Coordinates of C-alpha atoms (C1' of nucleotides) in Angstrom, one line a residue:
Chain H
X1 CA -21.4 2.0 -3.2
X2 CA -21.0 -1.6 -2.5
X3 CA -18.3 -2.9 -0.2
X4 CA -17.1 -6.3 1.0
X5 CA -16.7 -6.4 4.8
X6 CA -13.9 -8.8 5.1
X7 CA -11.8 -7.2 2.4
X8 CA -12.4 -3.8 3.9
X9 CA -11.3 -5.1 7.3
X10 CA -8.3 -6.9 5.9
X11 CA -7.2 -3.5 4.4
X12 CA -7.8 -1.9 7.8
X13 CA -5.4 -4.5 9.3
X14 CA -2.7 -3.9 6.7
X15 CA -3.0 -0.1 7.2
X16 CA -2.9 -0.5 10.9
X17 CA 0.3 -2.5 10.5
X18 CA 1.8 0.2 8.3
X19 CA 0.8 2.9 10.8
X20 CA 2.7 1.1 13.5
X21 CA 5.8 1.2 11.3
X22 CA 5.2 -2.1 9.5
X23 CA 5.2 -4.3 12.6
X24 CA 2.7 -4.9 15.4
X25 CA 1.3 -7.4 17.8
X26 CA -2.3 -8.6 17.4
X27 CA -3.6 -6.5 20.3
X28 CA -2.0 -3.4 18.9
X29 CA -3.9 -4.0 15.7
X30 CA -7.1 -4.6 17.7
X31 CA -6.6 -1.3 19.6
X32 CA -6.1 0.6 16.4
X33 CA -8.9 -1.0 14.3
X34 CA -11.4 -1.7 17.0
X35 CA -12.1 -5.2 15.6
X36 CA -12.5 -8.3 17.7
X37 CA -9.4 -10.4 18.3
X38 CA -10.8 -13.5 16.6
X39 CA -11.6 -11.6 13.5
X40 CA -8.2 -10.0 13.2
X41 CA -6.5 -13.3 13.8
X42 CA -8.4 -14.9 11.0
X43 CA -7.7 -12.1 8.6
X44 CA -4.0 -12.2 9.5
X45 CA -4.0 -16.0 8.8
X46 CA -5.4 -15.3 5.3
X47 CA -2.9 -12.6 4.6
X48 CA -0.1 -14.7 6.1
X49 CA -0.8 -17.7 3.7
X50 CA -0.3 -15.4 0.8
X51 CA 2.8 -13.7 1.9
X52 CA 1.2 -10.2 2.4
X53 CA 1.9 -10.5 6.1
X54 CA 4.7 -12.2 7.9
X55 CA 4.9 -13.6 11.4
X56 CA 8.1 -12.9 13.3
X57 CA 9.5 -15.4 15.7
X58 CA 8.1 -13.5 18.7
X59 CA 4.6 -14.0 17.1
X60 CA 4.3 -10.4 16.2
X61 CA 3.0 -9.6 12.7
X62 CA 4.7 -7.5 10.0
X63 CA 4.0 -6.5 6.4
X64 CA 5.0 -9.1 4.0
X65 CA 7.2 -9.3 0.9
X66 CA 4.3 -9.8 -1.5
X67 CA 3.3 -6.2 -1.0
X68 CA 6.6 -5.0 -2.5
X69 CA 5.6 -6.3 -5.9
X70 CA 2.2 -4.7 -5.9
X71 CA 3.6 -1.5 -4.5
X72 CA 6.2 -1.4 -7.3
X73 CA 3.6 -2.0 -10.0
X74 CA 1.3 0.7 -8.5
X75 CA 4.1 3.2 -8.3
X76 CA 4.7 2.8 -12.1
X77 CA 0.9 3.4 -12.6
X78 CA 1.0 6.5 -10.5
X79 CA 3.7 7.8 -12.9
X80 CA 1.5 7.1 -15.8
X81 CA -1.5 9.0 -14.3
X82 CA 0.7 11.9 -13.4
X83 CA 1.8 12.4 -17.0
X84 CA -1.0 14.6 -18.3
X85 CA -0.8 16.8 -15.2
X86 CA 2.9 17.2 -15.5
X87 CA 2.4 18.2 -19.1
X88 CA 0.0 20.9 -18.0
X89 CA 2.7 22.3 -15.8
X90 CA 5.1 22.2 -18.6
X91 CA 2.6 24.1 -20.8
X92 CA 2.1 26.6 -18.1
X93 CA 5.8 27.3 -17.3
X94 CA 7.8 26.1 -20.3
X95 CA 10.0 24.2 -17.9
X96 CA 10.5 20.6 -17.1
X97 CA 8.1 19.1 -14.5
X98 CA 8.7 16.3 -12.0
X99 CA 6.7 14.2 -9.6
X100 CA 8.5 12.9 -6.5
X101 CA 7.7 11.0 -3.4
X102 CA 9.4 10.4 0.0
X103 CA 10.7 6.9 0.3
X104 CA 12.3 6.2 3.6
X105 CA 14.5 9.2 4.1
X106 CA 15.0 9.9 0.4
X107 CA 13.3 11.8 -2.2
X108 CA 12.6 9.7 -5.3
X109 CA 11.6 11.1 -8.7
X110 CA 8.8 9.0 -10.0
X111 CA 7.7 10.7 -13.3
X112 CA 8.7 13.6 -15.5
X113 CA 7.5 15.7 -18.4
X114 CA 10.3 17.5 -20.3
X115 CA 10.4 21.1 -21.3
X116 CA 10.2 21.8 -25.0
X117 CA 13.2 24.3 -24.7
X118 CA 16.6 23.5 -26.0
X119 CA 18.2 24.2 -22.7
X120 CA 16.3 22.0 -20.2
X121 CA 16.6 19.8 -17.2
X122 CA 17.6 16.2 -17.6
X123 CA 15.6 13.1 -17.0
X124 CA 15.6 12.3 -13.3
X125 CA 13.1 9.5 -13.0
X126 CA 14.4 6.9 -10.6
X127 CA 17.0 9.3 -9.1
X128 CA 17.2 9.4 -5.3
X129 CA 18.3 12.6 -3.6
X130 CA 18.4 13.9 0.0
X131 CA 15.4 16.1 0.8
X132 CA 17.2 19.2 2.1
X133 CA 18.6 20.5 -1.1
X134 CA 15.5 20.3 -3.3
X135 CA 12.2 22.1 -3.6
X136 CA 10.2 18.8 -3.7
X137 CA 12.1 17.6 -0.6
X138 CA 11.2 20.7 1.3
X139 CA 7.6 20.3 0.4
X140 CA 7.6 16.7 1.5
X141 CA 9.4 17.4 4.7
X142 CA 7.1 20.4 5.6
X143 CA 4.2 18.0 6.2
X144 CA 6.2 15.6 8.4
X145 CA 6.3 16.1 12.2
X146 CA 9.5 14.1 12.2
X147 CA 11.3 16.3 9.7
X148 CA 13.9 17.1 12.2
X149 CA 14.7 13.4 12.8
X150 CA 14.9 12.7 9.1
X151 CA 17.3 15.6 8.6
X152 CA 19.5 14.5 11.5
X153 CA 19.6 11.0 10.1
X154 CA 20.6 12.0 6.6
X155 CA 22.6 15.1 7.4
X156 CA 22.5 18.1 5.2
X157 CA 25.6 17.8 3.0
X158 CA 26.6 20.9 1.1
X159 CA 25.8 20.6 -2.6
X160 CA 26.4 24.2 -3.6
X161 CA 27.3 27.4 -2.0
X162 CA 23.5 28.0 -1.5
X163 CA 22.6 24.7 0.2
X164 CA 21.0 25.1 3.6
X165 CA 23.2 23.0 5.9
X166 CA 21.8 23.4 9.4
X167 CA 18.8 21.6 10.8
X168 CA 17.6 24.7 12.6
X169 CA 17.7 26.8 9.4
X170 CA 15.9 24.1 7.5
X171 CA 13.2 23.9 10.1
X172 CA 12.6 27.6 9.7
X173 CA 12.6 27.2 5.9
X174 CA 10.0 24.4 6.3
X175 CA 7.8 26.8 8.3
X176 CA 7.9 29.2 5.3
X177 CA 7.0 26.4 2.9
X178 CA 4.0 25.5 5.1
X179 CA 2.9 29.2 5.2
X180 CA 3.2 30.0 1.5
X181 CA 2.0 26.6 0.3
X182 CA 4.9 25.9 -2.0
X183 CA 8.7 25.3 -1.8
X184 CA 11.6 26.9 -3.6
X185 CA 15.1 25.8 -4.4
X186 CA 17.5 28.6 -5.4
X187 CA 20.4 26.6 -6.8
X188 CA 20.8 24.6 -3.6
X189 CA 21.2 21.3 -5.3
X190 CA 22.8 22.5 -8.5
X191 CA 24.1 25.9 -9.3
X192 CA 22.0 27.9 -11.7
X193 CA 19.0 25.7 -11.4
X194 CA 15.9 27.0 -9.6
X195 CA 12.8 24.9 -8.7
X196 CA 9.3 25.5 -7.5
X197 CA 7.4 22.6 -5.9
X198 CA 3.9 22.2 -4.6
X199 CA 2.3 19.4 -2.5
X200 CA 0.0 16.7 -3.8
X201 CA -2.5 15.9 -1.1
X202 CA -4.5 12.8 -0.4
X203 CA -7.2 14.5 1.7
X204 CA -5.0 16.4 4.0
X205 CA -1.8 14.3 4.1
X206 CA 1.0 15.2 1.6
X207 CA 1.7 12.1 -0.4
X208 CA 3.9 13.5 -3.2
X209 CA 5.2 16.7 -4.6
X210 CA 5.2 18.2 -8.2
X211 CA 7.8 20.7 -9.3
X212 CA 9.2 22.6 -12.2
X213 CA 12.9 23.2 -12.7
X214 CA 14.8 25.4 -15.0
X215 CA 17.7 27.8 -15.4
X216 CA 17.8 30.8 -13.1
X217 CA 17.2 33.5 -15.7
X218 CA 14.0 31.9 -17.1
X219 CA 12.7 30.9 -13.6
X220 CA 13.1 34.4 -12.3
X221 CA 11.2 35.8 -15.2
X222 CA 8.1 33.9 -14.1
X223 CA 5.5 35.3 -11.7
X224 CA 6.1 33.0 -8.8
X225 CA 2.9 33.5 -6.8
X226 CA 0.8 33.2 -9.9
X227 CA 2.6 30.1 -11.0
X228 CA 2.4 28.5 -7.6
X229 CA -1.3 29.1 -7.5
X230 CA -1.8 27.4 -10.9
X231 CA 0.4 24.5 -10.0
X232 CA -1.3 24.0 -6.7
X233 CA -4.6 23.7 -8.6
X234 CA -3.1 21.1 -11.0
X235 CA -1.6 19.2 -8.1
X236 CA -5.0 19.2 -6.4
X237 CA -6.6 17.7 -9.4
X238 CA -4.0 15.0 -9.5
X239 CA -4.4 14.3 -5.8
X240 CA -8.2 14.0 -6.2
X241 CA -7.5 11.7 -9.1
X242 CA -5.2 9.4 -7.3
X243 CA -7.2 9.1 -4.2
X244 CA -10.8 10.0 -4.9
X245 CA -12.9 11.3 -2.0
X246 CA -14.3 8.3 -0.1
Chain O
X1 CA -4.7 -23.2 8.0
X2 CA -7.7 -20.9 8.0
X3 CA -8.4 -18.6 5.2
X4 CA -10.9 -15.9 4.3
X5 CA -12.5 -16.5 0.9
X6 CA -13.2 -12.9 -0.1
X7 CA -9.8 -11.6 1.1
X8 CA -8.1 -14.4 -0.8
X9 CA -10.0 -13.5 -3.9
X10 CA -9.4 -9.8 -3.6
X11 CA -5.7 -10.6 -3.5
X12 CA -6.2 -12.8 -6.6
X13 CA -7.7 -9.8 -8.3
X14 CA -4.9 -7.5 -7.3
X15 CA -2.3 -10.0 -8.5
X16 CA -4.1 -10.5 -11.8
X17 CA -4.0 -6.7 -12.2
X18 CA -0.3 -6.6 -11.5
X19 CA 0.3 -9.5 -13.9
X20 CA -1.4 -7.6 -16.7
X21 CA 1.0 -4.7 -16.1
X22 CA -1.0 -2.9 -13.5
X23 CA -4.1 -2.3 -15.7
X24 CA -6.8 -4.5 -17.0
X25 CA -10.5 -4.7 -17.9
X26 CA -12.9 -6.7 -15.8
X27 CA -13.1 -9.5 -18.3
X28 CA -9.4 -9.9 -18.5
X29 CA -9.3 -10.3 -14.7
X30 CA -12.1 -12.9 -15.0
X31 CA -10.2 -14.8 -17.6
X32 CA -7.1 -14.8 -15.4
X33 CA -8.7 -15.6 -12.1
X34 CA -11.6 -17.8 -13.2
X35 CA -14.0 -15.9 -10.8
X36 CA -17.5 -15.0 -11.8
X37 CA -18.0 -11.4 -13.1
X38 CA -20.4 -10.3 -10.4
X39 CA -17.9 -11.4 -7.8
X40 CA -15.0 -9.6 -9.3
X41 CA -17.0 -6.5 -9.8
X42 CA -18.0 -6.4 -6.2
X43 CA -14.4 -6.9 -5.0
X44 CA -13.2 -4.2 -7.3
X45 CA -15.7 -1.8 -5.9
X46 CA -14.5 -2.6 -2.4
X47 CA -10.9 -2.0 -3.4
X48 CA -11.9 1.1 -5.4
X49 CA -13.5 2.8 -2.4
X50 CA -10.2 2.5 -0.5
X51 CA -7.9 3.7 -3.3
X52 CA -6.2 0.3 -3.8
X53 CA -7.6 0.1 -7.3
X54 CA -8.5 2.9 -9.6
X55 CA -10.9 3.1 -12.5
X56 CA -9.7 4.8 -15.6
X57 CA -12.0 6.9 -17.8
X58 CA -12.4 3.9 -20.2
X59 CA -13.7 1.9 -17.3
X60 CA -10.7 -0.3 -17.1
X61 CA -9.2 -0.9 -13.7
X62 CA -5.7 -0.2 -12.5
X63 CA -3.7 -0.6 -9.3
X64 CA -4.2 2.3 -7.0
X65 CA -2.1 4.8 -5.2
X66 CA -2.8 3.3 -1.7
X67 CA -0.6 0.3 -2.6
X68 CA 2.4 2.5 -2.9
X69 CA 2.4 3.3 0.7
X70 CA 2.0 -0.3 1.8
X71 CA 4.6 -1.4 -0.7
X72 CA 7.1 1.2 0.7
X73 CA 6.5 0.1 4.3
X74 CA 6.9 -3.5 3.3
X75 CA 10.1 -2.8 1.4
X76 CA 11.7 -1.4 4.6
X77 CA 10.6 -4.5 6.5
X78 CA 12.3 -6.7 3.9
X79 CA 15.5 -4.9 4.6
X80 CA 15.1 -5.6 8.3
X81 CA 14.6 -9.3 7.8
X82 CA 17.5 -9.5 5.5
X83 CA 19.9 -8.1 8.1
X84 CA 20.8 -11.3 9.9
X85 CA 21.4 -13.1 6.6
X86 CA 23.6 -10.3 5.3
X87 CA 25.5 -10.5 8.5
X88 CA 26.1 -14.2 8.0
X89 CA 27.6 -13.4 4.6
X90 CA 29.9 -10.8 6.1
X91 CA 31.0 -13.4 8.7
X92 CA 31.7 -15.8 5.9
X93 CA 33.6 -13.5 3.6
X94 CA 34.8 -10.6 5.7
X95 CA 33.4 -8.3 3.0
X96 CA 30.4 -5.9 2.9
X97 CA 27.1 -7.6 1.9
X98 CA 24.2 -6.0 0.1
X99 CA 20.6 -6.8 -0.8
X100 CA 19.2 -5.4 -4.1
X101 CA 16.0 -5.7 -6.1
X102 CA 15.0 -4.7 -9.6
X103 CA 12.7 -1.7 -9.6
X104 CA 11.5 -0.8 -13.1
X105 CA 14.8 -1.0 -15.1
X106 CA 17.0 -0.1 -12.2
X107 CA 18.8 -2.0 -9.5
X108 CA 18.0 -0.6 -6.1
X109 CA 20.0 -1.4 -3.0
X110 CA 17.7 -2.2 -0.2
X111 CA 19.8 -3.3 2.8
X112 CA 23.5 -3.7 3.8
X113 CA 25.7 -5.2 6.4
X114 CA 29.1 -3.6 6.5
X115 CA 32.5 -5.4 6.6
X116 CA 34.5 -5.1 9.8
X117 CA 37.6 -4.3 7.8
X118 CA 39.2 -0.8 7.8
X119 CA 39.1 -0.7 4.0
X120 CA 35.5 -1.5 3.0
X121 CA 32.7 -0.7 0.7
X122 CA 30.5 2.3 1.5
X123 CA 26.8 2.3 2.4
X124 CA 24.8 2.0 -0.8
X125 CA 21.3 1.6 0.7
X126 CA 18.9 3.6 -1.5
X127 CA 21.3 3.9 -4.4
X128 CA 20.0 3.2 -7.9
X129 CA 22.3 1.8 -10.5
X130 CA 21.9 0.3 -14.0
X131 CA 22.0 -3.5 -13.9
X132 CA 24.6 -4.1 -16.6
X133 CA 27.7 -3.1 -14.5
X134 CA 27.0 -4.9 -11.2
X135 CA 26.9 -8.5 -10.1
X136 CA 23.5 -8.1 -8.5
X137 CA 22.2 -6.6 -11.7
X138 CA 23.4 -9.5 -13.8
X139 CA 21.8 -12.0 -11.4
X140 CA 18.5 -10.1 -11.5
X141 CA 18.5 -9.8 -15.3
X142 CA 19.5 -13.5 -15.8
X143 CA 16.1 -14.5 -14.7
X144 CA 14.2 -12.1 -17.0
X145 CA 13.1 -13.1 -20.4
X146 CA 13.0 -9.4 -21.3
X147 CA 16.6 -8.8 -20.2
X148 CA 17.4 -7.7 -23.8
X149 CA 14.6 -5.1 -23.8
X150 CA 15.7 -3.7 -20.5
X151 CA 19.3 -3.4 -21.6
X152 CA 18.3 -1.7 -24.9
X153 CA 16.1 0.8 -22.9
X154 CA 18.7 1.7 -20.4
X155 CA 21.8 1.4 -22.6
X156 CA 25.1 0.0 -21.2
X157 CA 27.1 3.1 -20.4
X158 CA 30.8 2.5 -19.8
X159 CA 31.6 2.9 -16.2
X160 CA 35.2 1.6 -16.2
X161 CA 37.5 0.0 -18.8
X162 CA 36.0 -3.4 -17.8
X163 CA 32.3 -2.6 -18.3
X164 CA 30.5 -4.8 -20.7
X165 CA 29.0 -2.4 -23.2
X166 CA 27.2 -4.5 -25.8
X167 CA 23.8 -6.1 -25.5
X168 CA 25.0 -9.3 -27.2
X169 CA 28.0 -9.7 -24.9
X170 CA 25.8 -9.1 -21.9
X171 CA 23.3 -11.8 -23.0
X172 CA 26.2 -14.2 -23.2
X173 CA 27.3 -13.2 -19.8
X174 CA 23.8 -13.7 -18.4
X175 CA 23.8 -17.2 -19.9
X176 CA 27.0 -17.9 -17.8
X177 CA 25.3 -16.5 -14.7
X178 CA 22.3 -18.8 -15.2
X179 CA 24.6 -21.8 -15.7
X180 CA 26.9 -21.2 -12.7
X181 CA 24.2 -19.9 -10.4
X182 CA 26.0 -16.7 -9.4
X183 CA 27.1 -13.5 -11.0
X184 CA 30.4 -11.7 -10.8
X185 CA 31.5 -8.1 -11.3
X186 CA 35.2 -7.6 -12.0
X187 CA 35.6 -3.9 -11.5
X188 CA 32.9 -3.1 -14.1
X189 CA 31.2 -0.5 -12.0
X190 CA 34.1 0.7 -10.1
X191 CA 37.8 0.0 -10.7
X192 CA 39.4 -2.3 -8.1
X193 CA 36.1 -3.5 -6.7
X194 CA 34.9 -7.0 -7.3
X195 CA 31.5 -8.5 -6.4
X196 CA 29.9 -11.9 -6.2
X197 CA 26.1 -12.0 -6.2
X198 CA 23.6 -14.9 -5.8
X199 CA 19.8 -14.9 -6.5
X200 CA 17.1 -14.9 -3.8
X201 CA 14.2 -17.0 -5.0
X202 CA 10.5 -16.9 -4.2
X203 CA 9.8 -20.4 -5.2
X204 CA 11.4 -20.4 -8.6
X205 CA 11.2 -16.7 -9.5
X206 CA 14.2 -14.5 -8.6
X207 CA 12.9 -11.7 -6.5
X208 CA 16.1 -10.2 -5.2
X209 CA 19.9 -10.6 -5.1
X210 CA 22.4 -10.7 -2.3
X211 CA 26.0 -9.9 -2.9
X212 CA 29.4 -9.2 -1.3
X213 CA 31.8 -6.6 -2.5
X214 CA 35.4 -5.8 -1.7
X215 CA 38.8 -4.8 -3.0
X216 CA 40.2 -7.0 -5.8
X217 CA 43.1 -8.4 -3.7
X218 CA 40.9 -9.7 -0.9
X219 CA 38.2 -10.9 -3.2
X220 CA 40.6 -12.9 -5.3
X221 CA 42.0 -14.6 -2.2
X222 CA 38.6 -16.2 -1.6
X223 CA 37.5 -19.6 -2.9
X224 CA 34.8 -18.4 -5.3
X225 CA 32.9 -21.7 -5.9
X226 CA 32.9 -22.5 -2.2
X227 CA 31.8 -19.0 -1.3
X228 CA 29.1 -19.0 -3.9
X229 CA 27.8 -22.3 -2.6
X230 CA 27.6 -21.0 1.0
X231 CA 26.0 -17.7 -0.1
X232 CA 23.4 -19.5 -2.2
X233 CA 22.4 -21.5 0.8
X234 CA 22.0 -18.3 2.9
X235 CA 20.0 -16.7 0.1
X236 CA 17.8 -19.7 0.0
X237 CA 17.1 -19.4 3.7
X238 CA 16.2 -15.8 3.3
X239 CA 13.9 -16.6 0.3
X240 CA 12.1 -19.3 2.2
X241 CA 11.8 -16.8 5.1
X242 CA 10.3 -14.0 3.0
X243 CA 7.8 -16.1 1.1
X244 CA 7.2 -19.3 3.1
X245 CA 5.9 -22.3 1.1
X246 CA 2.1 -21.9 0.6
Chain N
dA1 C1' -27.7 6.1 -38.3
dA2 C1' -29.1 1.8 -36.9
dG3 C1' -28.0 -2.8 -35.4
dC4 C1' -24.7 -6.1 -33.4
dA5 C1' -21.2 -7.7 -30.4
dT6 C1' -18.6 -7.1 -26.4
dT7 C1' -17.9 -5.6 -21.9
dT8 C1' -19.5 -3.7 -17.6
dT9 C1' -22.9 -3.1 -14.0
dT10 C1' -26.9 -4.2 -11.3
dC11 C1' -30.1 -7.3 -9.0
dC12 C1' -31.8 -10.6 -5.6
dG13 C1' -32.9 -15.2 -3.3
dC14 C1' -30.1 -18.6 -1.2
dA15 C1' -26.5 -20.9 1.3
dT16 C1' -22.5 -20.6 3.2
dA17 C1' -18.7 -18.1 4.6
dG18 C1' -17.5 -15.1 8.1
dT19 C1' -18.5 -13.4 12.7
dG20 C1' -17.2 -12.6 17.5
dG21 C1' -17.7 -13.9 22.4
dA22 C1' -15.6 -16.8 25.4
dA23 C1' -12.4 -20.2 26.8
dA24 C1' -8.0 -22.5 26.2
dG25 C1' -3.2 -22.2 25.4
dG26 C1' 1.5 -19.9 25.6
dA27 C1' 4.7 -16.4 26.9
dT28 C1' 6.8 -13.2 30.0
dG29 C1' 8.5 -11.5 34.2
dG30 C1' 8.4 -10.4 39.1
Chain Y
dC1 C1' 6.0 -20.7 40.5
dC2 C1' 2.1 -18.1 40.1
dA3 C1' -0.1 -14.0 38.0
dT4 C1' -0.7 -11.3 34.0
dC5 C1' -0.8 -10.4 29.5
dC6 C1' -1.2 -11.7 24.7
dT7 C1' -2.4 -15.0 21.2
dT8 C1' -4.9 -18.8 19.3
dT9 C1' -8.8 -22.0 18.9
dC10 C1' -13.6 -23.1 19.0
dC11 C1' -18.4 -23.1 17.5
dA12 C1' -23.4 -21.9 17.0
dC13 C1' -25.7 -18.2 14.6
dT14 C1' -26.9 -15.3 11.0
dA15 C1' -25.5 -11.4 8.4
dT16 C1' -22.7 -11.4 4.6
dG17 C1' -21.1 -12.3 0.4
dC18 C1' -22.2 -15.3 -3.5
dG19 C1' -23.0 -15.8 -8.5
dG20 C1' -26.2 -16.6 -12.4
dA21 C1' -28.6 -14.1 -15.3
dA22 C1' -30.7 -9.8 -16.9
dA23 C1' -30.0 -5.0 -17.9
dA24 C1' -27.3 -1.2 -19.3
dA25 C1' -23.5 1.0 -21.4
dT26 C1' -20.1 1.2 -24.9
dG27 C1' -18.0 1.0 -29.3
dC28 C1' -17.6 -1.5 -33.8
dT29 C1' -19.4 -2.6 -38.3
dT30 C1' -22.0 -2.0 -42.1

DNA sequence: AAGCATTTTTCCGCATAGTGGAAAGGATGG
DNA sequence: CCATCCTTTCCACTATGCGGAAAAATGCTT
């Protein structure tokens, strides 16, 4: 497969910048990418002149505003690709399926396929919620080493009588999620609504989470382990789809 | 200023893709960028292998998932840069200042500087609201030719007794916003809360909006025109900062 | 089914665009 | 004020990317 050296390297630079939290000095980028200084500097100038990178007053570099636009457009696309997979989950379970990602410290719902039932979950696309009270949030946090920090920053406000409200208890819960490969929400965000969420992986990193949500009675009638297995397989397809093996 | 041809062109390709709504065939990209086919194809392969572009089953190309991550990181950065400007607005008015962007059909609050007053607006960072009931929303819509479509899609749900609830009335309001160069919200989202918002421009396009919000009594005591002028100037600084002149 | 038009992909010799080592130029801080 | 660290500039060389044109794939029409 053909590749263009300078483009490839420019992407390395941008990713290095993102890895450092969106801001880094030239030499930090050099350390991370292993590219020679001159080369990095030239690439940065190119990105700079287009607004994809920005130079701070202390001469450090940061990700630029132009990326926001592309990122937004791409996010909409991701929602579109997810659709068929979400529909498969609906077919499988009869319940509404959602795709969510972690944005900053919040869970954001990106796409949805609605259940055909009369009683069903409402459209949540665009909604931001805290991670601690949802199945998708737990799955997304379970992969993060800084889950504790996030939880301490956001707090764990009580949403219902079932909400887990202590950081310690939540860290234990995340351990369970990691072990079983899926996350549950037993009416912790909204009374009477249960959810089951599985991770979407880009290689090994968790980049998103897919879930189904429905009323307690119907959710409890489903075979959880069996369902989780099927959903993991769909999520894996989607993951491979979004970020194909190099 | 130095530049790297292939990187520059790769960015052209990505932007062309975004212009076409995130998805396009090779020849559409060629038409838009004026680059030779072979060149575009090679660049697309390079972006493809990194997940920044994706190829659909019908061989068309689309923006890839890898952009979402960079976009998110960049968005957080934008919030950081906005901070000093928001603080200037707080100093100017004594009220809480916010930065918001349009994401899909929603207004999303990206950053905030809080008023020093005891009675003040609450942190809204991360919140998504519909555009029709906020000053920032009006400013963001005022620049869009498809404002009517957006409003029809989202609807104009009544939030308070002052909310504007018809598309026609809102289009008239947007005309006013364009004419005066700032937007107001007179308790249309929340009773007793008034806002004044100005556009942040990247060149000529409106990319974001900055606003101040506070209780009616205090907001009415301010000289609106004078304040709007000062805020526009701050927003212009910020705009120039985020996307420096080519 | 066969042919035609359109779009995408591959190929390859050439020239130039990009490389990277090394030196100069600026900051920072003890 | 000097030493150290980090960033920017420079330039000769050549590997890298260029792009026209041909081949392959698709899908539209008759």
